Coordinates of C-alpha atoms and ligand atoms in Angstrom, one line a residue:
X1 CA -0.5 0.3 0.3
X2 CA 0.7 3.8 -0.8
X3 CA 2.2 4.6 -4.3
X4 CA 5.3 6.9 -4.3
X5 CA 6.5 8.4 -8.0
X6 CA 9.7 10.3 -7.7
X7 CA 11.4 12.5 -10.3
X8 CA 14.5 14.3 -11.5
X9 CA 15.4 15.5 -14.7
X10 CA 14.7 18.1 -17.1
X11 CA 11.3 18.9 -17.6
X12 CA 8.5 20.2 -15.2
X13 CA 8.2 17.4 -12.2
X14 CA 4.6 18.3 -11.6
X15 CA 2.7 16.7 -14.2
X16 CA 4.8 14.0 -14.6
X17 CA 4.8 13.4 -10.8
X18 CA 1.0 13.6 -10.7
X19 CA 0.4 11.2 -14.0
X20 CA 2.4 8.7 -11.7
X21 CA 0.1 9.1 -9.0
X22 CA -2.4 8.3 -10.7
X23 CA -1.6 5.0 -12.2
X24 CA -0.2 4.1 -8.7
X25 CA -3.6 5.0 -6.7
X26 CA -4.8 1.9 -6.9
X27 CA -2.2 1.2 -4.1
X28 CA -3.7 3.4 -1.3
X29 CA -6.2 6.6 -1.9
X30 CA -6.4 8.2 1.7
X31 CA -5.0 11.2 0.5
X32 CA -1.9 12.1 -1.5
X33 CA 0.6 15.0 -1.7
X34 CA 3.7 16.4 -3.4
X35 CA 7.2 17.8 -2.7
X36 CA 8.8 19.8 -5.6
X37 CA 12.2 21.9 -5.2
X38 CA 11.6 25.4 -6.7
X39 CA 13.8 27.4 -8.3
X40 CA 14.2 29.6 -5.9
X41 CA 15.6 26.8 -3.8
X42 CA 13.0 26.2 -1.5
X43 CA 10.8 23.3 -1.2
X44 CA 7.1 23.6 -1.7
X45 CA 5.1 20.7 -0.6
X46 CA 0.8 20.1 -1.2
X47 CA -1.3 17.2 0.1
X48 CA -4.9 16.6 0.7
X49 CA -7.1 14.2 2.3
X50 CA -9.1 11.7 0.2
X51 CA -8.4 10.8 -3.6
X52 CA -6.1 12.2 -6.1
X53 CA -8.7 14.6 -7.8
X54 CA -8.9 16.6 -3.9
X55 CA -5.3 17.2 -4.2
X56 CA -5.5 18.1 -7.8
X57 CA -7.7 20.5 -7.1
X58 CA -6.5 21.8 -4.3
X59 CA -3.3 22.1 -6.7
X60 CA -4.8 24.5 -9.5
X61 CA -3.3 25.4 -12.1
X62 CA 0.5 24.1 -10.1
X63 CA 2.3 27.6 -10.5
X64 CA 3.4 27.0 -7.1
X65 CA 4.9 23.6 -7.9
X66 CA 7.2 24.9 -10.6
X67 CA 10.1 23.2 -10.0
X68 CA 12.0 20.3 -12.1
X69 CA 13.0 17.3 -8.8
X70 CA 9.8 16.1 -6.5
X71 CA 8.5 13.5 -5.5
X72 CA 4.8 12.2 -4.7
X73 CA 2.5 10.3 -2.5
X74 CA -0.9 8.4 -2.5
X75 CA -1.1 7.0 0.7
X76 CA -2.8 3.9 2.4
X77 CA -3.2 4.9 6.1
X78 CA -1.5 2.7 8.9
X79 CA 0.1 5.4 11.7
X80 CA -2.4 8.2 12.1
X81 CA -5.9 8.6 10.0
X82 CA -6.4 9.9 6.7
X83 CA -6.2 13.5 7.1
X84 CA -4.6 16.1 5.1
X85 CA -2.6 17.0 8.5
X86 CA -1.0 13.0 8.3
X87 CA -0.7 13.1 4.4
X88 CA 2.9 12.7 3.0
X89 CA 4.8 14.8 2.6
X90 CA 6.1 14.9 6.3
X91 CA 8.8 17.7 6.9
X92 CA 11.1 18.2 9.4
X93 CA 11.2 21.2 11.6
X94 CA 13.2 23.3 9.2
X95 CA 10.9 22.8 6.4
X96 CA 13.5 22.5 4.0
X97 CA 13.5 18.7 3.9
X98 CA 10.6 16.1 3.1
X99 CA 10.2 12.5 3.3
X100 CA 7.7 9.9 2.0
X101 CA 7.4 6.6 3.2
X102 CA 5.5 2.7 1.9
X103 CA 5.4 0.7 5.0
X104 CA 5.3 0.8 8.7
X105 CA 8.3 1.8 11.1
X106 CA 8.2 -0.6 13.9
X107 CA 9.7 1.3 16.3
X108 CA 8.7 4.7 15.7
X109 CA 6.5 5.0 19.4
X110 CA 10.5 4.7 20.6
X111 CA 11.8 6.9 18.1
X112 CA 9.0 9.7 18.8
X113 CA 9.9 9.7 22.6
X114 CA 13.4 9.9 21.9
X115 CA 12.4 13.2 19.4
X116 CA 10.3 14.6 21.9
X117 CA 12.7 14.6 24.8
X118 CA 14.7 16.4 22.8
X119 CA 12.4 19.2 22.3
X120 CA 11.1 17.7 19.0
X121 CA 7.1 18.8 18.5
X122 CA 5.6 16.6 15.8
X123 CA 2.6 17.5 14.0
X124 CA 1.1 14.3 13.1
X125 CA 0.3 11.1 14.2
X126 CA 2.5 9.2 11.4
X127 CA 5.7 7.5 11.8
X128 CA 7.1 8.8 8.9
X129 CA 7.2 12.1 10.4
X130 CA 10.0 10.7 13.1
X131 CA 12.0 9.8 10.2
X132 CA 11.8 13.4 8.7
X133 CA 12.7 14.5 11.8
X134 CA 15.5 12.1 12.5
X135 CA 16.8 12.6 8.7
X136 CA 16.7 16.8 9.2
X137 CA 18.8 16.1 12.2
X138 CA 21.8 14.0 10.4
X139 CA 21.8 16.3 8.1
X140 CA 22.0 19.1 10.1
X141 CA 24.9 18.7 12.4
X142 CA 27.4 15.6 12.8
X143 CA 29.1 13.1 10.8
X144 CA 26.4 13.2 8.3
X145 CA 26.1 16.6 8.4
X146 CA 25.3 18.0 4.7
X147 CA 25.3 14.9 3.1
X148 CA 22.0 13.2 2.2
X149 CA 22.6 10.1 0.9
X150 CA 25.0 9.4 3.8
X151 CA 22.3 11.0 6.4
X152 CA 19.4 8.6 5.0
X153 CA 21.6 5.6 5.7
X154 CA 22.7 6.5 9.2
X155 CA 18.7 7.1 9.8
X156 CA 18.2 3.8 7.7
X157 CA 20.4 1.6 10.6
X158 CA 17.7 2.6 13.2
X159 CA 14.7 2.0 11.8
X160 CA 12.9 -1.7 12.5
X161 CA 10.0 -2.4 10.2
X162 CA 9.3 -2.5 6.7
X163 CA 10.0 1.5 4.6
X164 CA 10.6 2.6 1.2
X165 CA 11.7 6.3 1.7
X166 CA 12.3 8.8 -0.6
X167 CA 13.6 12.6 0.9
X168 CA 14.1 15.8 -0.8
X169 CA 16.2 18.9 0.7
X170 CA 16.1 22.5 -0.3
X171 CA 19.9 22.4 0.0
X172 CA 20.5 19.6 -2.4
X173 CA 18.9 20.8 -5.5
X174 CA 18.3 18.2 -8.1
X175 CA 18.6 15.3 -6.0
X176 CA 16.1 12.4 -4.5
X177 CA 17.6 9.9 -2.2
X178 CA 15.7 7.3 -1.6
X179 CA 16.1 4.0 0.5
X180 CA 14.0 0.5 0.6
X181 CA 13.9 -2.3 3.1
X182 CA 11.2 -4.8 1.8
X183 CA 8.6 -2.4 0.6
X184 CA 9.1 -1.9 -3.5
X185 CA 10.9 0.5 -5.6
X186 CA 12.1 0.4 -8.7
X187 CA 14.1 3.4 -10.6
X188 CA 13.3 4.6 -14.3
X189 CA 16.2 5.7 -16.3
X190 CA 15.5 7.7 -18.6
X191 CA 17.5 10.2 -21.1
X192 CA 18.8 13.0 -18.7
X193 CA 16.0 12.0 -16.4
X194 CA 15.5 9.6 -13.5
X195 CA 11.8 8.3 -12.4
X196 CA 11.6 6.4 -9.0
X197 CA 8.3 4.8 -8.1
X198 CA 6.7 1.6 -6.3
X199 CA 6.1 0.0 -9.7
X200 CA 7.4 0.6 -12.7
X201 CA 3.8 1.4 -14.0
X202 CA 4.4 5.1 -13.2
X203 CA 7.1 5.7 -15.7
X204 CA 6.3 3.4 -18.2
X205 CA 5.3 6.2 -20.5
X206 CA 8.7 7.7 -20.6
X207 CA 11.2 5.2 -20.3
X208 CA 11.2 1.2 -20.3
X209 CA 14.8 0.7 -18.5
X210 CA 14.6 0.4 -15.3
X211 CA 16.6 -0.9 -12.0
X212 CA 15.6 -2.9 -9.5
X213 CA 16.3 -2.0 -5.8
X214 CA 17.3 -5.0 -3.2
X215 CA 16.6 -5.1 0.3
X216 CA 18.4 -2.6 2.7
X217 CA 19.7 -0.4 -0.2
X218 CA 19.9 3.2 -0.6
X219 CA 20.1 5.0 -4.4
X220 CA 21.0 8.8 -4.6
X221 CA 19.8 10.2 -7.9
X222 CA 20.6 13.0 -10.1
X223 CA 19.7 13.7 -13.5
X224 CA 22.2 11.6 -15.0
X225 CA 23.2 9.5 -12.5
X226 CA 22.0 6.9 -9.9
X227 CA 24.3 5.5 -6.9
X228 CA 23.0 2.5 -5.3
X229 CA 24.8 1.6 -2.1
X230 CA 23.7 -0.4 1.5
X231 CA 23.2 1.4 4.6
X232 CA 26.5 1.3 5.3
X233 CA 27.5 3.4 2.6
X234 CA 28.8 0.8 0.2
X235 CA 28.8 0.8 -3.0
X236 CA 26.2 -1.7 -5.0
X237 CA 25.0 -2.8 -8.4
X238 CA 22.0 -2.1 -9.3
X239 CA 19.7 -5.0 -11.8
X240 CA 18.6 -3.7 -15.0
X241 CA 16.0 -4.6 -16.5
X242 CA 13.5 -3.7 -19.4
X243 CA 10.1 -3.8 -19.2
X244 CA 7.5 -5.3 -21.8
X245 CA 4.5 -4.7 -20.6
X246 CA 2.7 -2.5 -22.6
X247 CA 1.3 0.9 -20.9
X248 CA -2.5 0.1 -22.4
X249 CA -1.9 -3.1 -20.6
X250 CA -2.8 -1.2 -17.4
X251 CA -5.5 1.5 -18.9
X252 CA -9.2 0.4 -18.8
X253 CA -9.4 -0.2 -22.5
X254 CA -12.9 1.2 -22.9
X255 CA -14.8 -0.8 -19.9
X256 CA -16.2 1.8 -17.2
X257 CA -13.9 0.4 -14.6
X258 CA -10.7 -2.1 -14.5
X259 CA -12.7 -4.4 -12.3
X260 CA -15.6 -4.9 -15.5
X261 CA -12.3 -4.9 -17.8
X262 CA -10.5 -7.4 -15.6
X263 CA -13.6 -9.6 -15.5
X264 CA -13.8 -9.8 -19.8
X265 CA -9.9 -10.3 -19.5
X266 CA -10.0 -13.5 -17.5
X267 CA -10.1 -15.8 -20.4
X268 CA -7.2 -14.4 -21.8
X269 CA -5.1 -14.5 -18.0
X270 CA -6.0 -18.4 -18.2
X271 CA -4.9 -19.2 -21.6
X272 CA -1.7 -17.1 -21.1
X273 CA -1.0 -18.9 -17.7
X274 CA -1.4 -22.7 -18.9
X275 CA 0.5 -21.2 -22.0
X276 CA 3.6 -23.1 -22.5
X277 CA 3.5 -25.7 -19.4
X278 CA 2.3 -28.5 -21.8
X279 CA 4.9 -30.2 -24.1
X280 CA 2.2 -33.0 -25.3
X281 CA 4.0 -35.6 -23.3
X282 CA 5.3 -33.3 -19.6
X283 CA 3.4 -30.3 -17.4
X284 CA 6.4 -28.3 -17.1
X285 CA 7.0 -25.6 -14.4
X286 CA 9.6 -23.6 -16.2
X287 CA 10.0 -21.3 -13.9
X288 CA 9.8 -23.5 -10.8
X289 CA 13.9 -24.3 -10.2
X290 CA 12.6 -27.7 -8.9
X291 CA 13.7 -30.8 -10.5
X292 CA 10.9 -33.8 -10.3
X293 CA 13.5 -35.1 -7.9
X294 CA 12.6 -32.3 -5.5
X295 CA 8.7 -32.7 -6.2
X296 CA 9.3 -36.4 -5.1
X297 CA 10.3 -35.9 -1.7
X298 CA 7.7 -33.6 -0.5
X299 CA 5.0 -35.1 1.8
X300 CA 3.5 -32.7 2.5
X301 CA 2.2 -29.2 1.5
X302 CA 0.9 -25.9 2.7
X303 CA -0.5 -23.1 0.8
X304 CA -0.5 -19.5 2.4
X305 CA -2.0 -16.6 1.3
X306 CA -4.7 -14.3 2.1
X307 CA -8.4 -12.9 0.8
X308 CA -8.7 -14.5 -2.7
X309 CA -5.5 -16.3 -3.0
X310 CA -6.3 -18.0 -0.1
X311 CA -9.7 -19.3 -1.5
X312 CA -7.0 -20.8 -4.6
X313 CA -5.4 -22.6 -2.0
X314 CA -8.6 -24.6 -0.5
X315 CA -9.4 -25.1 -4.4
X316 CA -6.1 -26.3 -4.7
X317 CA -6.4 -28.8 -1.6
X318 CA -9.2 -30.8 -3.5
X319 CA -7.1 -31.1 -7.0
X320 CA -3.9 -31.7 -5.5
X321 CA -5.0 -34.5 -2.6
X322 CA -6.9 -35.9 -5.3
X323 CA -4.2 -35.6 -8.1
X324 CA -0.8 -35.8 -6.5
X325 CA -2.4 -38.4 -3.2
X326 CA -0.6 -35.7 -0.9
X327 CA -1.9 -34.2 1.9
X328 CA -2.2 -30.2 1.7
X329 CA -3.2 -27.9 4.5
X330 CA -4.2 -24.3 3.5
X331 CA -3.8 -21.8 5.3
X332 CA -4.4 -17.9 6.3
X333 CA -0.6 -16.5 6.1
X334 CA -1.3 -14.2 9.2
X335 CA -1.9 -17.2 11.1
X336 CA 0.6 -19.5 10.0
X337 CA 3.7 -18.7 11.4
X338 CA 1.9 -17.8 14.5
X339 CA 0.8 -21.2 15.3
X340 CA 3.7 -23.1 15.2
X341 CA 3.1 -25.3 12.3
X342 CA 4.9 -28.3 11.7
X343 CA 7.7 -28.3 8.9
X344 CA 10.7 -29.3 7.7
X345 CA 12.8 -30.3 4.1
X346 CA 9.7 -32.5 3.1
X347 CA 7.8 -29.9 3.5
X348 CA 6.2 -27.7 0.2
X349 CA 5.0 -24.5 0.8
X350 CA 3.2 -22.7 -1.4
X351 CA 2.7 -18.7 -1.5
X352 CA 0.2 -17.4 -3.5
X353 CA -0.2 -14.0 -3.6
X354 CA -1.2 -11.8 -7.1
X355 CA 0.8 -8.9 -6.0
X356 CA 3.6 -10.2 -4.0
X357 CA 3.6 -7.7 -1.9
X358 CA 1.6 -9.0 0.8
X359 CA 3.3 -9.0 4.0
X360 CA 1.6 -11.5 6.0
X361 CA 2.2 -13.6 2.8
X362 CA 5.8 -12.6 3.2
X363 CA 6.8 -12.8 6.6
X364 CA 4.7 -16.9 6.5
X365 CA 7.2 -17.9 3.5
X366 CA 10.4 -16.8 5.5
X367 CA 9.3 -18.3 8.7
X368 CA 8.7 -21.4 6.6
X369 CA 12.4 -21.1 4.8
X370 CA 13.8 -20.9 8.7
X371 CA 12.2 -24.1 9.2
X372 CA 14.0 -25.4 6.1
X373 CA 10.5 -25.8 4.1
X374 CA 10.8 -25.6 0.2
X375 CA 8.5 -22.7 -0.6
X376 CA 7.3 -22.2 -4.2
X377 CA 5.7 -18.7 -5.1
X378 CA 2.2 -18.5 -7.3
X379 CA 2.7 -14.9 -8.4
X380 CA 1.2 -12.5 -10.9
X381 CA 3.7 -9.7 -10.0
X382 CA 7.5 -10.6 -11.9
X383 CA 10.3 -9.9 -9.8
X384 CA 8.2 -8.5 -6.3
X385 CA 9.6 -9.7 -3.0
X386 CA 7.6 -12.9 -2.4
X387 CA 8.9 -14.4 -5.9
X388 CA 11.9 -13.0 -4.8
X389 CA 12.4 -15.0 -2.0
X390 CA 11.0 -18.1 -2.8
X391 CA 13.0 -21.1 -4.2
X392 CA 11.2 -21.6 -6.9
X393 CA 8.4 -19.2 -8.7
X394 CA 5.0 -20.5 -11.0
X395 CA 4.1 -17.3 -12.6
X396 CA 0.3 -16.5 -13.1
X397 CA 0.4 -14.5 -16.3
X398 CA -3.0 -12.4 -15.7
X399 CA -1.6 -9.3 -16.5
X400 CA -1.9 -5.9 -14.4
X401 CA -5.0 -6.1 -11.7
X402 CA -5.7 -3.3 -10.6
X403 CA -9.2 -3.2 -9.4
X404 CA -8.6 -3.7 -5.9
X405 CA -10.3 -7.1 -5.5
X406 CA -9.4 -9.7 -7.1
X407 CA -11.0 -11.4 -10.2
X408 CA -8.4 -12.5 -13.3
X409 CA -5.9 -12.6 -10.7
X410 CA -8.2 -15.3 -9.0
X411 CA -8.6 -17.4 -11.8
X412 CA -4.8 -17.5 -12.6
X413 CA -3.9 -18.3 -9.5
X414 CA -6.7 -21.3 -9.5
X415 CA -5.2 -22.7 -12.9
X416 CA -1.6 -22.2 -11.5
X417 CA -2.3 -24.3 -8.4
X418 CA -3.9 -27.1 -11.0
X419 CA -1.2 -26.6 -12.7
X420 CA 1.2 -27.3 -9.7
X421 CA -1.4 -30.4 -8.8
X422 CA -0.5 -32.1 -12.2
X423 CA 3.3 -31.5 -11.7
X424 CA 2.9 -33.4 -8.4
X425 CA 1.2 -36.1 -10.1
X426 CA 3.8 -36.4 -12.6
X427 CA 6.7 -36.1 -10.7
X428 CA 5.2 -38.9 -7.9
X429 CA 3.6 -41.2 -10.3
X430 CA 0.4 -40.9 -8.7
X431 CA -1.4 -40.0 -12.8
X432 CA -0.5 -42.1 -15.9
X433 CA 1.0 -39.5 -18.7
X434 CA -2.5 -39.8 -20.7
X435 CA -4.0 -39.1 -17.7
X436 CA -2.1 -35.6 -17.1
X437 CA -2.6 -35.0 -20.8
X438 CA -6.0 -35.3 -20.9
X439 CA -6.7 -33.5 -17.7
X440 CA -4.1 -30.5 -19.5
X441 CA -6.2 -30.8 -22.2
X442 CA -9.5 -30.5 -19.7
X443 CA -7.8 -27.4 -18.6
X444 CA -6.6 -25.9 -21.9
X445 CA -10.8 -25.6 -22.7
X446 CA -11.5 -23.8 -19.4
X447 CA -10.6 -20.4 -21.4
X448 CA -13.6 -20.7 -24.1
X449 CA -15.6 -22.0 -21.3
X450 CA -14.9 -19.0 -18.9
X451 CA -15.7 -17.3 -22.5
X452 CA -19.3 -18.8 -22.8
X453 CA -19.9 -17.8 -19.7
X454 CA -19.2 -14.4 -20.1
X455 CA -21.7 -14.5 -22.8
X456 CA -24.7 -15.4 -20.5
X457 CA -24.1 -13.1 -17.9
X458 CA -27.2 -10.7 -18.4
X459 CA -29.4 -12.8 -16.6
X460 CA -26.9 -12.2 -13.8
X461 CA -26.7 -8.0 -14.4
X462 CA -30.2 -7.8 -13.7
X463 CA -30.4 -9.9 -10.7
X464 CA -27.5 -7.4 -9.3
X465 CA -30.0 -4.8 -9.8
X466 CA -32.6 -6.1 -7.9
X467 CA -30.5 -7.0 -4.9
X468 CA -29.1 -4.1 -4.5
X469 CA -31.4 -3.2 -1.4
X470 CA -31.0 -6.9 0.3
X471 CA -29.9 -6.5 3.3
X472 CA -27.6 -9.8 3.1
X473 CA -26.4 -12.5 1.1
X474 CA -25.9 -15.8 1.8
X475 CA -23.8 -18.0 -0.3
X476 CA -24.0 -22.2 -0.2
X477 CA -21.3 -24.6 -1.5
X478 CA -19.9 -28.4 -1.4
X479 CA -16.5 -29.7 -2.4
X480 CA -14.9 -27.0 -5.0
X481 CA -18.2 -25.1 -4.7
X482 CA -17.6 -24.0 -1.3
X483 CA -14.4 -21.7 -1.6
X484 CA -16.3 -20.6 -4.7
X485 CA -18.6 -19.6 -2.3
X486 CA -16.3 -17.9 0.4
X487 CA -14.9 -16.2 -2.4
X488 CA -18.5 -14.6 -3.7
X489 CA -19.2 -13.3 -0.5
X490 CA -15.9 -12.2 -0.2
X491 CA -16.4 -9.8 -3.5
X492 CA -20.0 -9.0 -2.2
X493 CA -18.6 -7.7 1.3
X494 CA -15.5 -5.6 -0.6
X495 CA -17.5 -3.9 -4.1
X496 CA -21.0 -3.7 -2.0
X497 CA -19.9 -3.1 1.7
X498 CA -23.0 -5.7 2.4
X499 CA -23.0 -8.0 4.6
X500 CA -22.0 -11.6 3.1
X501 CA -21.2 -15.2 3.8
X502 CA -20.6 -18.5 2.3
X503 CA -21.1 -22.0 4.1
X504 CA -20.2 -25.3 3.0
X505 CA -24.2 -26.4 2.6
X506 CA -23.2 -29.3 5.3
X507 CA -22.7 -26.8 7.6
X508 CA -26.3 -25.2 7.2
X509 CA -27.9 -27.4 9.7
X510 CA -25.3 -26.5 12.8
X511 CA -25.9 -23.1 12.8
X512 CA -26.3 -20.8 10.0
X513 CA -29.9 -22.0 8.8
X514 CA -31.2 -19.7 11.7
X515 CA -29.7 -16.8 9.7
X516 CA -32.6 -17.5 7.0
X517 CA -35.8 -15.4 6.9
X518 CA -38.4 -14.4 4.5
X519 CA -36.7 -12.9 0.9
X520 CA -33.2 -13.9 2.3
X521 CA -31.2 -14.2 -1.0
X522 CA -29.2 -17.1 -1.1
X523 CA -26.4 -18.4 -3.8
X524 CA -25.7 -22.1 -4.4
X525 CA -22.9 -23.4 -5.9
X526 CA -24.5 -26.9 -7.5
X527 CA -22.0 -29.4 -8.0
X528 CA -22.5 -31.5 -10.9
X529 CA -25.3 -33.7 -11.1
X530 CA -23.5 -36.5 -13.5
X531 CA -20.0 -36.4 -12.0
X532 CA -21.1 -36.0 -8.1
X533 CA -24.7 -37.4 -8.0
X534 CA -24.6 -38.0 -4.3
X535 CA -23.3 -34.4 -3.6
X536 CA -25.9 -33.1 -5.9
X537 CA -29.1 -34.8 -3.8
X538 CA -27.9 -33.4 -1.0
X539 CA -27.3 -30.0 -2.3
X540 CA -30.9 -30.7 -3.4
X541 CA -32.0 -31.2 0.0
X542 CA -30.3 -28.2 1.5
X543 CA -32.3 -25.8 -1.3
X544 CA -35.4 -27.4 -0.3
X545 CA -34.7 -26.0 3.7
X546 CA -33.8 -22.9 3.1
X547 CA -36.7 -22.4 0.4
X548 CA -39.2 -23.8 2.8
X549 CA -37.7 -20.8 5.2
X550 CA -38.3 -18.5 2.7
X551 CA -35.2 -17.9 1.2
X552 CA -34.9 -16.5 -2.7
X553 CA -32.8 -19.1 -3.9
X554 CA -30.6 -18.3 -7.1
X555 CA -28.5 -21.3 -7.9
X556 CA -25.3 -21.3 -10.0
X557 CA -26.0 -25.1 -12.2
X558 CA -24.5 -26.7 -15.2
X559 CA -26.3 -25.9 -18.7
X560 CA -28.9 -28.9 -19.0
X561 CA -29.6 -29.3 -15.2
X562 CA -33.1 -29.7 -15.0
X563 CA -34.1 -31.2 -11.6
X564 CA -32.7 -28.1 -9.9
X565 CA -34.7 -25.9 -11.8
X566 CA -38.0 -26.0 -9.5
X567 CA -36.2 -25.3 -6.5
X568 CA -34.4 -22.1 -8.2
X569 CA -35.8 -18.6 -7.8
X570 CA -33.1 -17.8 -10.3
X571 CA -31.4 -20.5 -12.3
X572 CA -27.6 -19.1 -13.6
X573 CA -26.3 -21.6 -15.8
X574 CA -22.7 -22.4 -16.7
X575 CA -21.0 -24.3 -18.8
X576 CA -20.5 -28.1 -18.3
X577 CA -16.6 -28.9 -16.9
X578 CA -14.8 -31.6 -15.2
X579 CA -15.7 -31.0 -11.4
X580 CA -13.0 -29.9 -10.0
X581 CA -12.1 -27.0 -12.3
X582 CA -15.6 -25.4 -11.5
X583 CA -14.4 -23.5 -9.6
X584 CA -12.8 -21.9 -13.1
X585 CA -16.4 -21.3 -14.2
X586 CA -18.5 -21.0 -10.9
X587 CA -17.0 -17.9 -10.0
X588 CA -17.5 -15.9 -12.7
X589 CA -21.3 -15.2 -12.3
X590 CA -20.9 -13.9 -8.1
X591 CA -17.7 -11.5 -9.1
X592 CA -20.4 -9.9 -12.2
X593 CA -23.2 -10.0 -9.2
X594 CA -21.1 -8.4 -6.6
X595 CA -20.1 -5.9 -8.8
X596 CA -23.4 -4.7 -10.5
X597 CA -24.9 -4.8 -6.7
X598 CA -22.1 -2.0 -6.1
X599 CA -22.7 -0.6 -9.3
X600 CA -26.5 -0.3 -8.3
X601 CA -25.2 0.9 -5.1
X602 CA -23.4 3.8 -6.1
X603 CA -20.2 2.6 -4.8
X604 CA -16.5 2.7 -6.7
X605 CA -15.5 -0.5 -7.7
X606 CA -12.0 -0.3 -8.3
X607 CA -11.5 1.5 -5.0
X608 CA -13.8 0.0 -2.7
X609 CA -13.7 1.9 0.7
X610 CA -10.9 0.8 3.4
X611 CA -9.3 -1.8 1.3
X612 CA -5.7 -1.4 -0.8
X613 CA -4.7 -3.7 -3.7
X614 CA -1.4 -4.7 -1.8
X615 CA -1.7 -4.7 1.6
X616 CA 2.7 -4.6 2.8
X617 CA 1.5 -4.3 6.7
X618 CA 0.7 -7.2 8.9
Ligands
G6P701 C1 -5.8 -7.9 -0.9 C2 -7.0 -7.8 -1.9 C3 -7.5 -8.6 -2.2 C4 -6.0 -9.7 -2.6 C5 -5.5 -10.3 -0.6 C6 -4.3 -10.7 -1.2 O1 -6.6 -7.4 0.2 O2 -7.8 -6.5 -1.7 O3 -7.9 -9.0 -3.1 O4 -7.4 -11.4 -2.1 O5 -5.1 -8.9 -0.6 O6 -3.2 -10.0 -2.4 P1 -2.0 -10.9 -2.8 O7 -1.7 -9.5 -3.9 O8 -1.9 -11.4 -2.0 O9 -2.5 -12.0 -3.9

């Protein structure tokens, strides 16, 4: 969370920074702010609570913010409420130094007390302001006086927690100093200009030549140079890479929201994720850096993840256990490491994350590696922290996901987990090669099935309008339909701020049925009548139970399932696919339903309140 942009070069910094912030706004939109070195040798800042547009209005024509060195910040609040006062940049007492920050300074309370006893009077509630004062003091006097880079190194050595920091000082015109530990930061190298950002989309319009900054590094930028050092001042080599994303890929492409666009892109996201992973005979996980021998030594799998990624893990459990005959546990990353799980060299921990930055997942994988487990990242973001710290990576290729609520990345995670399941089955010999080939072939047909699902969604959109005033919606599923129910409920909570819960249908009689009352909408994900007749029969009974108590039943069922029609107030058809793959089609109507209800209620679908796309704090 929090987006960071920096620019130093020959052009006016403000428009470049505001453009970069607009692309990074998905990272947090509690407030936004900029600081520019003015030609007169001052530091001018502007900041405003709320979305970036508020700042834009406050800035007006930007005449006060002329200058060609500057930085900008879009905030997801952690320490201190989302107010003007707590918005970044934060200044030191002199007002000549400004800092922006992404992350959390864990020892900020002790540092703040220390500053207060030295007479400093903080003006905000943030952890960031503490850094501004420390940096200002280090620059003002002592061994690092007048040297912003050395001051930054010295201050970073005192900080605990996660941070990307960017600083400007009025006495150092044309210079930006930044530091990173855990939180993301990339450098864009232009011709006579340099960019800094939380991710490349902020500067892709201007340069595709990028440098990745590692852990505990400081970078000093001028228009024509950059110098990377560690926190002790030792020079380091930055890692160059070329960005081949098209900028248009990160834009809305004519859809009203990113989420609508990303829902529509799901067939392609799935096809891209599967592409190149089967050579006609073998499942290939080319970025996995794990041999079949390595996979054979595995005797237990943990999937650790958060939010939708966690739900993709719940689906994976059904597939991996069935195909590879390996026990799979699925854990919320935030619970995993505090539970002291039993891990050893024969344990495979699969860390699933769209962003590759989620702090809970990152800490879970660090814990797993310390216990000698092998960690495989399933990630959508190339070069992000989670894949970098893992033993092996399986990238999903869903493309950039901007909508905060995950859609195409979720389906891609489910598909990647299936690939992993097949790879484990292949290595362990629990499936014949012909079965693996047949299973992959069925997976390869899923993008078309999702396309067909998307083509039939008008009734779901109408239903969304209809349900806009419902007080709550319950979701029921069995087998792989259970994680689908959880994901449907999560989408509705995230987007429509509506009370929504997903349940395993068998649990209904153990509590949730008490919630059922006249008119309560209940979404039921039907198992396949042909492949799972027993589960199908049980689910029919569950539908009867809730319908007889007045529930309004909305049933997702495979095409041609006539038996369920009499019990469905609304029946939503999805194509027939193999039962384990059903989540890839059954989730789609639930995504659309949540988006439509949120739209009907007048909410911002891409930026649900209180949420952030990547959650880089625990
Ligand atoms: C946030 C997002 C969710 C996402 C979760 C995990 O809460 O709002 O949509 O599922 O983080 O994110 P990750 O990037 O690790 O998949």
